[in-house]
Amino acid sequence: MEPTNARPVLDLQNITMAFGGLIAVRELSLQIEAGQLFGLIGPNGAGKTTIFNIITGQYTPTEGQVFFNGQDITGWKPNAITEAGIARTFQNIRLFTSMTVLENVLVAYHVRQKTKLWQSILFTPGYLREERRMRTAGLELLEKVGLADLANKKAGALPYGQQRRLEIARALATNPKLLLLDEPAAGMNPEETSRLTEFISEIRDEFNLTVLLIEHDMSLVMTVCEQIRVLDYGTTIAHGTPVQIQQNSRVIEAYLGEAKEYA
Amino acid sequence: MKRSTQVTLTSISLLLLAAAIWWASGNLNSYYSRVANTAAIYITAAVSFNLINGVVGELSLGPNGFMALGGYTAAILLLPVAQKEMVYFLEPMVWPLGSFSLPPQLFIVALLAAGIIAGIGAFIVGWPCLRLKGDYLAIATFGFGEIIIVLANNLLSVTNGALGIKGLPELTNLWWTWGTAVVTILVVKNLVNSTYGRAMRAIRDNEVAAEAMGINVTKTKMIAFVVSGFFGGVSGALLTILISTISPTLFMFTMTFNLLIIIVLGGLGSITGSVLTAIIFTVLQELLRTVEAPFSLGFIQLPGVPGMRMVVFSALLVVLMLYYRKGICGSWEFSWEWLLRKLGRKEVDQWNQPMQDQY
Ligand SMILES: Nc1ncnc2c1ncn2[C@@H]1O[C@H](COP(=O)(O)OP(=O)(O)OP(=O)(O)O)[C@@H](O)[C@H]1O
Ligand SMILES: [Mg+2]
């Protein structure tokens, strides 16, 4: 059903992921076009996070391949995949809690650092210049995501909603083409969620991103996503536009009826 | 605070240290000067060990192995040839080690060689286990330390076995030990505050996230491990040459245990803490000698109990872990800014504050 005129940014082909006897993802194929905001939904345990872990190299799929911009990245190490241009946030927040907000973002610049180890240890002028550039860029990024005044706070001390925001900022700092967001609205109140909804479209446009999003909050998903894929027990049960998904009887049965509680 | 101000303050304090060493070299008797040397050697060993266990958060149990590698390297390089023929009487020394030695003027070459050999040792141990997640490093480094000791006992034509090597030229002095300690502190401090150190701390905080931020976890850990091994090796060489003799017993697991106590008591990850506790530990070890000596209570004569000091230290460690888990410094680091604040000078240069607080 996807238009075939452009090469997809992300192309999952026939992915199966088995954990012992448990098949978390079963023969899943999925293509995402450049610039798309794509939603991945489904009940708890449907295999959504597992798919993120496969795309980002935490897991190697039992079967199938992952293509990113036409390149087979199956089995690459997570840091190599990040370097190639895929960044993610985590469902259970994973910040560098003992470091400051700014440092959390700076960590992401390390991979693109030009100066060498010996220059870093000797604090050569070239290194100091690069470090300063990183800091300026980091502060600019924090400005854009509205965390600039917290730059020198310890990340672990932030309130929950801002921790989620920092997770996104940190992912953006790796300069990704494809951004994976795992339940970014989890634990947020309706007001924070609606601000996040705007924020996601904004960063997509500002940073020229393709976004793949897992979310239980239906208001967010239906507002922000252009295409939605619904999973249950590791297989696709529906895909289409938000309107199509809302009218799909299988989805209503398997998921939306139950999801009323979340909304 | 301006970076240039900090460099100036650091330079001034280094000059003061140099003056102190100059004074001490002429005035301390041999006992006090040995204690002062030992303290500096422990600083070097502890600060480098702390890089792995405190900053990266990987449990290594092998610094005794790296120190032994460094110690033997320096001993073999520096023992005069004539001496080698006498010392290695069980089995002659293997060619070409037996047929040359470095003149005392090339002490620094021996120290660097000690560091490099230990660094290579660290690389070889790290290669297989730093790519694995879990406690493999602890087991592998522990095994490594033991293997080095077994080798030292059995490679007669290299290490002279259990008899060890005696009669090494006494080249270690306060300039070398404290100079090395200063270099180690500066290198490790700069490394920790650099982007590489940031990556190391990120790994300690959350390895999965660090990797997802593009950090090559294996390579970053390896850098820390090899740097740590290098300075561990140098400290082993300094200690060996200080006491002018080396045998397998010098670098048994007790050494690692001592260093663990030092870095945990100091506060894991804190360089300041490692430095302070290394000094405290060395001094305490001397003061506690009395608990190992035989002494009389008038009516009853108590025999000396060798190893009693370790009992005291272990008890101290337990108490600290129960009531003061973060060690004396926690994750605190000394900085000139802190000192000036303490001295009551308000910092006015607000703009530079957030930019410079790293340096
Ligand atoms: N490393 C693993 N080992 C074993 N089983 C796993 C592992 N990771 C995930 N699973 C299992 O795979 C299934 C899918 O899990 P996954 O985390 O992908 O679900 P999810 O769709 O993200 O759910 P949620 O909405 O609760 O986050 C679950 O049954 C889970 O227990
Ligand atoms: Mg999940």
Short mmCIF file of C-alpha atoms in Angstrom, two decimals, chain A residues 67 97 167 217:
data_model
loop_
_atom_site.label_atom_id
_atom_site.label_comp_id
_atom_site.label_asym_id
_atom_site.label_seq_id
_atom_site.Cartn_x
_atom_site.Cartn_y
_atom_site.Cartn_z
CA PHE A 67 17.60 -1.72 5.77
CA THR A 97 21.64 10.63 35.96
CA GLU A 167 15.77 11.99 26.31
CA ASP A 217 -1.92 7.75 24.27
#
